[in-house]
Amino acid sequence: MDRENGIEARWMTWHEAGDEIVDLRRRAFVDELGWSERWVRHARDPEGLHLCAVSGGKIVAVISAYLYEPGAPELADAALPDVDGWTVQLGKRVEVAEHRGHLVSARIGTSMVRQICESLRPARFFLLLLQNGHPHLVDRYARRGFARYGDVGSGDDALTVMTVEGEEALEEFHLKNRRVDRETASGDDPIPVPSLVRFLAGTGRGDLLAADRLGAENLYLESLPPGDELPRLSAQGRLMLAEQRPRLAATPFPPAPASLLDIGSGPGDYLAAIAGETPFAGYRVQGVEPAPELLARARAAFPGHTFRPGSAYATGEADSSHDVITAHFVLVHLRSPDLALLEMRRVLRPGGLLYVVDGDNTSFRGPDVIRHVVETYNHGYAGDRLIMKDLPARAAEFGFQPVRRFATTMRNTGGTGPVFGPDEIRLGRKESWSLLSFLREWGGGTEAYREAEEHYFGTECEISMNVETQVYRLGSAG
Ligand SMILES: C[S@@+](CC[C@H](N)C(=O)[O-])C[C@H]1O[C@@H](n2cnc3c(N)ncnc32)[C@H](O)[C@@H]1O
């Protein structure tokens, strides 16, 4: 159904939308711009990704992308050498004249790139610009992170090839684009874009998704060395157990016997602690953790529990094998929460509960000088520090219905030892700052961080941030 502004975004197969897309391209490229008919169709359109903006039942804008495996002949045509992984070509976006200037195609374009970066993890992007088309586009794409790679063809068909490749350039491109995407998605007239992961999984193309490639990534440990983190995690675990007790008691967990899977269980302390809580009496409890050093620590410290290697994207568990999934301070460290949701949907039995706890960075309150460092971090970290705000909508796409939502505000206005109030915990100044330790590890060397720290310890400023608990039930249609 169309939204208030009359526009809805949809991923569409070529079978559904091909005729309409061809018609739209012909009007824009051939009739208006005078290009040759050959630009209307792309040999890979049938298996391409097509993100459409639909209004009144008609496609008003579309952007297409094409995936090439190493060795694909099209890469040689563009004079591109092989790379290890997918190459993604971004096609030219098209919109009907009435919708130009309303940023519709820009909105779907940034979302498409963001979702491809998060869930397909390509090794390269490229695009082809007709030299006689729009010469100014070379500069525009250069500002977005594309580098001019070379020229192919001649005469009216001469093309400029622009690429983004190499890990660093791709990451910078992704983070910059994600920031623009977040800004437009929270603007006045956002067009929510559905999940590419769900679309691919639902159309039998889940094999394109990067579950295995992403499984080797641990953004958390890349920025925080485990040696420093172990004592901090234990202290955080003790605090969170006290915070969580009433939350756990207020959640309708299924009765025992039942099975609980904890994703990203780290050193295991927190899982071992909650396993002893009343709602989980008689449960079979198991953790999965990708970091070998944390997994070894968990196994050694808690031999009575089972810990296995595995990531949120590929847990290694059987379909519908668990009644409850927990993820405690893990989701914000994932590049692709959607891929994790897909895996959780697979592993949870229909009717089972997903129980997520994490910091909500959008709720940070404090002086500008500190807020600035937090926001810079949110944008520069490849994990999704803003996921708790987006999770209800994203989880809904995977069939998770909200059951409970709690927020606890962590404040720095306590004394020695935490003070627990309804929906809040007051900590000492020093302890509160250490909860923001991720900022030090990440931006500790920067002038902005030093200023923020100096301000914090040199004034009586107050800061606060929420930790959210969100509980979902997997619908029986899954
Ligand atoms: C902040 S720690 C939380 C650990 C534990 N859940 C706790 O509350 O003490 C984040 C954990 O997520 C794990 N992690 C990082 N990337 C992951 C991924 N892709 N899948 C699953 N876990 C991941 C880290 O190795 C680490 O154990």
Coordinates of C-alpha atoms and ligand atoms in Angstrom, one line a residue:
M1 CA 0.0 0.0 0.0
D2 CA 1.3 3.5 -0.8
R3 CA 2.3 5.7 2.1
E4 CA 1.2 9.2 3.0
N5 CA 3.6 10.8 0.6
G6 CA 2.3 8.4 -2.0
I7 CA 5.6 6.6 -2.5
E8 CA 6.7 3.2 -1.4
A9 CA 10.0 1.5 -2.1
R10 CA 10.1 -2.1 -3.2
W11 CA 12.7 -4.6 -4.4
M12 CA 11.3 -6.2 -7.5
T13 CA 12.2 -9.1 -9.7
W14 CA 12.7 -8.5 -13.4
H15 CA 9.8 -10.9 -14.0
E16 CA 7.5 -8.6 -12.1
A17 CA 8.9 -5.2 -13.2
G18 CA 11.0 -5.7 -16.3
D19 CA 8.5 -4.3 -18.9
E20 CA 7.8 -1.2 -16.8
I21 CA 11.5 -0.6 -16.2
V22 CA 12.3 -0.9 -19.8
D23 CA 9.6 1.6 -20.7
L24 CA 10.8 4.0 -18.1
R25 CA 14.4 3.8 -19.3
R26 CA 13.3 4.2 -22.9
R27 CA 11.4 7.4 -22.1
A28 CA 14.3 8.8 -20.0
F29 CA 17.3 7.7 -22.1
V30 CA 16.1 7.5 -25.7
D31 CA 13.2 10.0 -25.8
E32 CA 14.6 12.6 -23.5
L33 CA 18.3 12.3 -23.7
G34 CA 18.6 11.0 -27.2
W35 CA 20.8 8.0 -26.3
S36 CA 20.8 4.8 -28.4
E37 CA 18.3 2.0 -27.7
R38 CA 21.1 -0.2 -26.4
W39 CA 21.2 1.5 -23.0
V40 CA 17.6 0.5 -22.4
R41 CA 18.4 -3.1 -21.6
H42 CA 21.3 -4.6 -19.7
A43 CA 22.3 -8.2 -20.4
R44 CA 22.1 -9.0 -16.7
D45 CA 18.8 -7.3 -16.0
P46 CA 16.9 -10.7 -15.5
E47 CA 19.1 -11.5 -12.4
G48 CA 19.9 -7.8 -11.5
L49 CA 18.8 -6.1 -8.3
H50 CA 16.0 -3.6 -9.0
L51 CA 14.9 -1.2 -6.2
C52 CA 11.8 0.6 -7.3
A53 CA 9.8 3.6 -6.0
V54 CA 6.2 2.9 -6.6
S55 CA 3.3 5.5 -6.6
G56 CA -0.3 4.8 -7.4
G57 CA 0.7 1.3 -8.5
K58 CA 3.3 2.5 -11.0
I59 CA 7.0 2.6 -10.9
V60 CA 8.2 6.2 -10.7
A61 CA 11.9 5.6 -10.1
V62 CA 14.2 2.7 -10.3
I63 CA 17.9 1.9 -9.6
S64 CA 19.4 -1.3 -10.8
A65 CA 22.6 -3.1 -9.8
Y66 CA 24.4 -6.1 -11.3
L67 CA 26.6 -8.6 -9.6
Y68 CA 29.6 -10.2 -11.3
E69 CA 31.6 -13.1 -10.1
P70 CA 35.4 -13.1 -10.7
G71 CA 36.1 -14.0 -14.4
A72 CA 32.8 -12.6 -15.7
P73 CA 33.3 -11.4 -19.3
E74 CA 31.7 -8.0 -18.6
L75 CA 34.6 -7.1 -16.3
A76 CA 37.0 -7.6 -19.1
D77 CA 34.8 -5.5 -21.3
A78 CA 35.2 -2.6 -18.8
A79 CA 39.0 -3.4 -18.7
L80 CA 38.6 -4.4 -15.0
P81 CA 41.0 -7.1 -13.7
D82 CA 39.6 -9.8 -11.4
V83 CA 39.2 -9.2 -7.7
D84 CA 38.6 -11.7 -5.0
G85 CA 34.8 -11.4 -4.5
W86 CA 31.7 -9.8 -6.1
T87 CA 32.0 -6.8 -8.3
V88 CA 28.8 -4.7 -8.3
Q89 CA 27.9 -2.5 -11.2
L90 CA 25.6 0.4 -10.3
G91 CA 23.3 1.1 -13.2
K92 CA 22.0 4.6 -14.0
R93 CA 19.0 5.5 -11.9
V94 CA 15.9 6.7 -13.6
E95 CA 12.8 8.6 -12.4
V96 CA 9.7 9.9 -14.1
A97 CA 9.8 13.7 -14.8
E98 CA 7.2 14.6 -12.1
H99 CA 9.3 13.0 -9.4
R100 CA 12.6 14.6 -10.3
G101 CA 14.0 17.0 -7.7
H102 CA 12.2 15.2 -4.9
L103 CA 15.2 13.1 -4.0
V104 CA 13.3 9.8 -4.6
S105 CA 16.0 8.2 -6.6
A106 CA 18.7 9.6 -4.3
R107 CA 16.9 8.0 -1.4
I108 CA 16.6 4.5 -3.0
G109 CA 20.1 4.8 -4.4
T110 CA 21.8 5.4 -1.0
S111 CA 19.8 2.7 0.6
M112 CA 20.6 0.2 -2.2
V113 CA 24.4 0.9 -1.8
R114 CA 24.2 0.7 2.0
Q115 CA 22.4 -2.6 1.9
I116 CA 24.7 -4.1 -0.7
C117 CA 27.7 -3.0 1.4
E118 CA 26.3 -4.4 4.6
S119 CA 25.0 -7.7 3.4
L120 CA 26.8 -8.7 0.2
R121 CA 30.2 -7.2 1.1
P122 CA 31.4 -6.7 -2.5
A123 CA 35.1 -6.4 -3.3
R124 CA 34.5 -3.6 -5.8
F125 CA 31.8 -1.2 -7.2
F126 CA 31.9 0.2 -10.6
L127 CA 29.8 2.3 -12.9
L128 CA 30.0 3.4 -16.5
L129 CA 29.3 6.9 -17.6
L130 CA 28.6 7.8 -21.2
Q131 CA 31.1 10.5 -22.0
N132 CA 28.5 12.3 -24.2
G133 CA 25.9 11.8 -21.5
H134 CA 26.5 13.9 -18.5
P135 CA 30.2 14.9 -18.1
H136 CA 29.5 16.6 -14.7
L137 CA 28.6 13.1 -13.3
V138 CA 32.3 12.2 -13.1
D139 CA 32.8 14.9 -10.5
R140 CA 29.6 14.0 -8.7
Y141 CA 30.6 10.4 -8.3
A142 CA 34.2 11.4 -7.4
R143 CA 32.7 13.3 -4.4
R144 CA 30.9 10.1 -3.4
G145 CA 34.1 8.1 -3.3
F146 CA 34.4 6.7 -6.9
A147 CA 37.8 7.1 -8.6
R148 CA 38.1 7.5 -12.3
Y149 CA 39.5 4.2 -13.5
G150 CA 39.8 4.6 -17.3
D151 CA 37.9 4.9 -20.5
V152 CA 36.6 2.2 -22.9
G153 CA 34.8 2.3 -26.2
S154 CA 34.9 5.2 -28.7
G155 CA 32.7 7.7 -30.5
D156 CA 29.1 8.0 -29.2
D157 CA 29.6 4.9 -27.1
A158 CA 32.8 6.1 -25.3
L159 CA 32.5 5.4 -21.5
T160 CA 34.3 6.4 -18.4
V161 CA 34.7 3.6 -15.9
M162 CA 34.7 4.7 -12.3
T163 CA 35.4 2.3 -9.4
V164 CA 35.6 2.0 -5.6
E165 CA 37.9 -0.8 -4.6
G166 CA 40.3 -1.8 -1.9
E167 CA 39.3 -2.4 1.7
E168 CA 39.9 1.1 2.9
A169 CA 38.2 2.9 0.1
L170 CA 35.2 0.6 0.3
E171 CA 34.8 1.1 4.0
E172 CA 35.1 4.9 3.6
F173 CA 32.6 4.8 0.8
H174 CA 30.2 2.6 2.8
L175 CA 30.4 4.8 6.0
K176 CA 29.9 8.0 4.1
N177 CA 27.0 6.6 2.1
R178 CA 25.4 5.1 5.3
R179 CA 25.5 8.5 7.0
V180 CA 23.7 10.1 4.1
D181 CA 21.2 7.2 4.1
R182 CA 20.5 7.7 7.8
E183 CA 20.1 11.4 7.4
T184 CA 17.6 11.0 4.5
A185 CA 15.8 8.1 6.3
S186 CA 15.2 10.4 9.3
G187 CA 14.3 13.4 7.2
D188 CA 10.8 15.0 6.8
D189 CA 9.4 12.6 4.2
P190 CA 11.3 9.4 4.5
I191 CA 10.7 6.5 2.2
P192 CA 11.3 3.3 4.2
V193 CA 13.2 0.8 2.1
P194 CA 12.6 -2.9 2.7
S195 CA 15.4 -5.3 3.5
L196 CA 17.5 -6.6 0.6
V197 CA 18.4 -9.6 2.8
R198 CA 14.8 -10.6 3.2
F199 CA 14.1 -10.0 -0.5
L200 CA 17.0 -12.2 -1.6
A201 CA 16.3 -14.9 0.9
G202 CA 12.6 -14.8 -0.1
T203 CA 13.3 -15.1 -3.8
G204 CA 15.7 -18.1 -3.4
R205 CA 18.9 -16.1 -3.8
G206 CA 20.1 -16.3 -0.2
D207 CA 23.4 -17.8 -1.5
L208 CA 24.4 -14.3 -2.6
L209 CA 24.4 -13.1 1.0
A210 CA 27.7 -12.6 2.8
A211 CA 26.9 -14.7 5.9
D212 CA 30.2 -16.7 5.6
R213 CA 32.4 -13.7 4.6
L214 CA 31.0 -11.6 7.5
G215 CA 31.3 -14.5 9.9
A216 CA 35.1 -13.9 10.0
E217 CA 34.6 -10.3 11.0
N218 CA 34.7 -9.2 14.7
L219 CA 34.3 -5.4 14.8
Y220 CA 34.1 -5.5 18.6
L221 CA 37.6 -7.1 19.0
E222 CA 39.1 -5.0 16.2
S223 CA 38.6 -1.9 18.3
L224 CA 38.8 -3.3 21.9
P225 CA 41.6 -5.7 22.8
P226 CA 40.2 -8.7 24.8
G227 CA 42.8 -8.3 27.6
D228 CA 41.3 -4.9 28.5
E229 CA 37.8 -6.0 27.9
L230 CA 37.6 -9.1 30.2
P231 CA 37.5 -7.2 33.5
R232 CA 35.2 -4.5 32.0
L233 CA 32.8 -7.2 30.7
S234 CA 32.7 -8.9 34.1
A235 CA 31.9 -5.6 35.8
Q236 CA 29.3 -4.7 33.2
G237 CA 27.8 -8.3 33.5
R238 CA 27.3 -7.9 37.3
L239 CA 25.6 -4.5 36.8
M240 CA 23.4 -5.8 34.0
L241 CA 22.3 -8.9 35.9
A242 CA 20.8 -6.6 38.6
E243 CA 19.2 -4.4 35.9
Q244 CA 17.9 -7.4 34.0
R245 CA 16.3 -9.4 36.9
P246 CA 13.0 -7.5 36.8
R247 CA 13.1 -7.5 33.0
L248 CA 13.6 -11.2 32.8
A249 CA 10.8 -11.8 35.4
A250 CA 8.4 -9.6 33.3
T251 CA 9.0 -11.5 30.1
P252 CA 6.7 -14.5 29.2
F253 CA 9.5 -17.0 28.5
P254 CA 8.3 -20.5 27.5
P255 CA 8.2 -23.0 30.3
A256 CA 10.9 -25.6 30.7
P257 CA 12.0 -27.9 29.2
A258 CA 13.2 -25.4 26.6
S259 CA 16.4 -24.4 24.9
L260 CA 18.2 -21.0 24.9
L261 CA 20.9 -19.9 22.5
D262 CA 23.0 -16.9 23.5
I263 CA 24.7 -15.2 20.5
G264 CA 28.1 -13.6 21.0
S265 CA 28.4 -15.0 24.6
G266 CA 32.0 -13.7 24.9
P267 CA 33.8 -14.9 28.1
G268 CA 30.6 -16.6 29.2
D269 CA 30.1 -14.9 32.6
Y270 CA 26.8 -13.2 31.7
L271 CA 25.3 -16.3 30.1
A272 CA 26.3 -18.4 33.1
A273 CA 24.8 -15.8 35.4
I274 CA 21.4 -15.5 33.7
A275 CA 21.2 -19.3 33.3
G276 CA 20.8 -19.5 37.1
E277 CA 17.8 -17.1 37.0
T278 CA 14.3 -18.4 37.7
P279 CA 12.8 -18.0 34.2
F280 CA 15.5 -20.4 32.8
A281 CA 15.3 -23.1 35.5
G282 CA 15.2 -26.4 33.6
Y283 CA 16.4 -24.8 30.3
R284 CA 19.2 -26.2 28.1
V285 CA 21.5 -23.2 27.7
Q286 CA 24.2 -22.8 25.0
G287 CA 26.4 -19.9 23.8
V288 CA 28.0 -19.3 20.4
E289 CA 31.0 -17.0 20.1
P290 CA 33.2 -16.3 17.1
A291 CA 36.4 -15.1 19.0
P292 CA 38.6 -18.2 19.8
E293 CA 40.2 -16.6 22.8
L294 CA 36.8 -15.6 24.4
L295 CA 35.4 -19.0 23.5
A296 CA 38.3 -20.8 25.2
R297 CA 37.9 -18.6 28.3
A298 CA 34.1 -19.4 28.5
R299 CA 34.7 -23.1 28.1
A300 CA 37.4 -23.1 30.8
A301 CA 35.5 -21.0 33.3
F302 CA 32.1 -22.6 32.9
P303 CA 32.6 -26.3 32.0
G304 CA 29.0 -27.0 33.0
H305 CA 27.7 -25.0 30.0
T306 CA 28.0 -25.5 26.3
F307 CA 29.9 -22.9 24.2
R308 CA 30.4 -23.4 20.5
P309 CA 32.2 -21.4 17.8
G310 CA 29.8 -19.5 15.6
S311 CA 28.7 -16.1 14.5
A312 CA 25.4 -14.2 14.5
Y313 CA 25.3 -14.7 10.7
A314 CA 26.1 -18.4 10.8
T315 CA 25.4 -20.0 14.2
G316 CA 25.8 -23.6 13.0
E317 CA 22.6 -24.5 14.7
A318 CA 19.8 -26.5 13.2
D319 CA 16.5 -24.9 11.8
S320 CA 13.9 -24.2 14.6
S321 CA 16.2 -25.7 17.2
H322 CA 15.8 -23.1 20.0
D323 CA 12.9 -21.6 22.0
V324 CA 14.8 -18.5 23.1
I325 CA 17.6 -16.5 21.5
T326 CA 19.4 -13.9 23.6
A327 CA 21.9 -11.3 22.3
H328 CA 23.5 -9.2 25.0
F329 CA 25.6 -6.2 23.9
V330 CA 26.2 -7.8 20.5
L331 CA 23.9 -6.3 17.9
V332 CA 25.6 -2.9 17.8
H333 CA 28.8 -4.7 16.8
L334 CA 27.2 -6.2 13.6
R335 CA 27.7 -4.8 10.2
S336 CA 24.5 -6.4 9.0
P337 CA 21.8 -6.8 11.6
D338 CA 19.5 -8.0 8.8
L339 CA 21.7 -11.0 8.1
A340 CA 21.7 -11.8 11.8
L341 CA 17.9 -11.5 11.9
L342 CA 17.6 -13.9 9.0
E343 CA 19.8 -16.4 10.9
M344 CA 17.8 -15.9 14.1
R345 CA 14.6 -16.5 12.3
R346 CA 16.0 -19.7 10.9
V347 CA 17.2 -21.0 14.2
L348 CA 14.3 -20.0 16.4
R349 CA 11.2 -22.1 16.5
P350 CA 8.0 -20.3 15.4
G351 CA 6.5 -18.7 18.6
G352 CA 10.0 -18.5 20.2
L353 CA 11.4 -15.4 21.8
L354 CA 14.2 -13.1 20.7
Y355 CA 15.6 -11.2 23.7
V356 CA 18.0 -8.3 22.8
V357 CA 19.8 -6.0 25.2
D358 CA 22.0 -3.2 24.0
G359 CA 23.0 0.5 24.4
D360 CA 20.9 3.0 22.4
N361 CA 23.4 5.6 21.3
T362 CA 20.6 7.8 19.9
S363 CA 19.5 8.4 23.6
F364 CA 22.9 9.9 24.7
R365 CA 22.4 13.2 26.6
G366 CA 25.3 15.4 27.6
P367 CA 27.3 18.4 26.7
D368 CA 27.9 19.1 23.0
V369 CA 31.6 18.4 23.3
I370 CA 30.9 14.8 24.4
R371 CA 27.9 14.3 22.2
H372 CA 30.0 15.3 19.2
V373 CA 32.5 12.4 20.0
V374 CA 29.7 9.9 20.5
E375 CA 28.1 10.9 17.2
T376 CA 31.4 10.9 15.3
Y377 CA 31.9 7.3 16.6
N378 CA 28.3 6.3 15.6
H379 CA 29.1 7.3 12.1
G380 CA 32.6 6.0 11.9
Y381 CA 32.1 2.5 13.4
A382 CA 31.2 -0.2 10.9
G383 CA 28.9 -1.8 13.5
D384 CA 25.4 -0.3 13.8
R385 CA 25.4 1.8 17.0
L386 CA 21.9 3.0 16.1
I387 CA 20.3 -0.4 15.7
M388 CA 18.1 -0.3 18.8
K389 CA 16.1 2.6 17.3
D390 CA 15.7 0.8 14.0
L391 CA 15.3 -2.8 15.3
P392 CA 11.5 -2.8 15.8
A393 CA 11.0 -2.0 12.0
R394 CA 13.7 -4.3 10.9
A395 CA 12.7 -7.2 13.1
A396 CA 9.2 -6.9 11.8
E397 CA 10.4 -7.6 8.3
F398 CA 11.6 -11.0 9.5
G399 CA 8.4 -11.9 11.2
F400 CA 9.3 -10.8 14.8
Q401 CA 6.5 -9.2 16.7
P402 CA 7.2 -6.9 19.7
V403 CA 6.4 -8.4 23.1
R404 CA 8.2 -6.2 25.6
R405 CA 10.4 -3.1 25.4
F406 CA 12.2 -1.6 28.4
A407 CA 14.6 1.3 28.7
T408 CA 17.0 1.9 31.6
T409 CA 18.7 5.3 31.8
M410 CA 22.3 5.1 33.0
R411 CA 23.2 8.4 34.7
N412 CA 26.5 9.6 36.1
T413 CA 24.9 11.2 39.1
G414 CA 25.5 8.4 41.6
G415 CA 28.2 8.0 44.3
T416 CA 30.3 5.0 45.1
G417 CA 28.5 1.9 44.0
P418 CA 25.5 1.8 41.6
V419 CA 22.1 3.1 42.8
F420 CA 19.1 1.3 41.2
G421 CA 15.9 3.3 40.7
P422 CA 12.9 2.5 38.6
D423 CA 14.2 2.3 35.0
E424 CA 17.4 4.0 35.9
I425 CA 20.9 3.3 37.3
R426 CA 23.0 6.0 38.8
L427 CA 26.7 5.4 38.7
G428 CA 29.7 7.4 39.9
R429 CA 31.4 9.8 37.5
K430 CA 34.4 7.6 36.9
E431 CA 32.4 4.4 36.4
S432 CA 30.1 6.2 34.0
W433 CA 33.0 7.4 31.9
S434 CA 34.4 3.9 31.7
L435 CA 31.1 2.7 30.1
L436 CA 32.0 5.0 27.3
S437 CA 35.4 3.2 27.0
F438 CA 34.7 2.3 23.4
L439 CA 35.2 6.0 22.6
R440 CA 38.7 6.0 24.1
E441 CA 39.8 2.9 22.2
W442 CA 38.4 4.4 19.0
G443 CA 39.0 8.1 19.2
G444 CA 41.4 8.3 22.2
G445 CA 44.2 9.8 20.2
T446 CA 42.0 12.6 18.8
E447 CA 41.8 16.2 19.9
A448 CA 38.0 15.9 20.1
Y449 CA 38.3 13.0 22.6
R450 CA 40.8 14.8 24.8
E451 CA 38.6 17.8 24.9
A452 CA 35.6 15.7 25.8
E453 CA 37.4 13.9 28.6
E454 CA 38.9 17.2 30.0
H455 CA 35.4 18.7 30.0
Y456 CA 33.9 15.6 31.7
F457 CA 36.4 15.5 34.5
G458 CA 36.8 19.3 34.8
T459 CA 33.1 20.1 35.2
E460 CA 30.1 18.7 37.0
C461 CA 28.4 17.9 33.7
E462 CA 25.7 15.3 33.6
I463 CA 25.5 12.6 31.0
S464 CA 23.1 9.7 30.4
M465 CA 22.3 7.0 27.9
N466 CA 19.7 4.3 27.7
V467 CA 20.2 0.6 27.7
E468 CA 17.3 -1.0 26.0
T469 CA 15.8 -4.5 26.3
Q470 CA 13.6 -5.5 23.3
V471 CA 11.7 -8.7 23.2
Y472 CA 10.1 -10.2 20.1
R473 CA 8.1 -13.3 19.3
L474 CA 8.7 -15.0 16.0
G475 CA 5.4 -15.2 14.2
S476 CA 4.3 -18.7 13.2
A477 CA 4.5 -17.7 9.5
G478 CA 8.2 -16.9 10.3
Ligands
LIG1 C1 30.4 -6.5 24.3 S1 30.8 -8.2 24.0 C2 29.4 -8.9 24.9 C3 29.7 -10.3 25.4 C4 28.6 -11.0 26.2 N1 27.4 -11.1 25.4 C5 28.4 -10.2 27.4 O1 27.4 -9.5 27.5 O2 29.3 -10.2 28.3 C6 30.4 -8.4 22.3 C7 30.6 -9.9 21.9 O3 30.1 -10.0 20.6 C8 31.0 -10.9 19.9 N2 30.9 -10.7 18.4 C9 31.5 -9.9 17.6 N3 31.1 -10.1 16.3 C10 30.2 -11.1 16.4 C11 29.4 -11.7 15.4 N4 29.5 -11.4 14.1 N5 28.6 -12.7 15.8 C12 28.5 -13.0 17.1 N6 29.2 -12.5 18.0 C13 30.0 -11.5 17.7 C14 32.4 -10.5 20.4 O4 33.4 -11.5 20.2 C15 32.0 -10.4 21.9 O5 32.1 -11.6 22.6

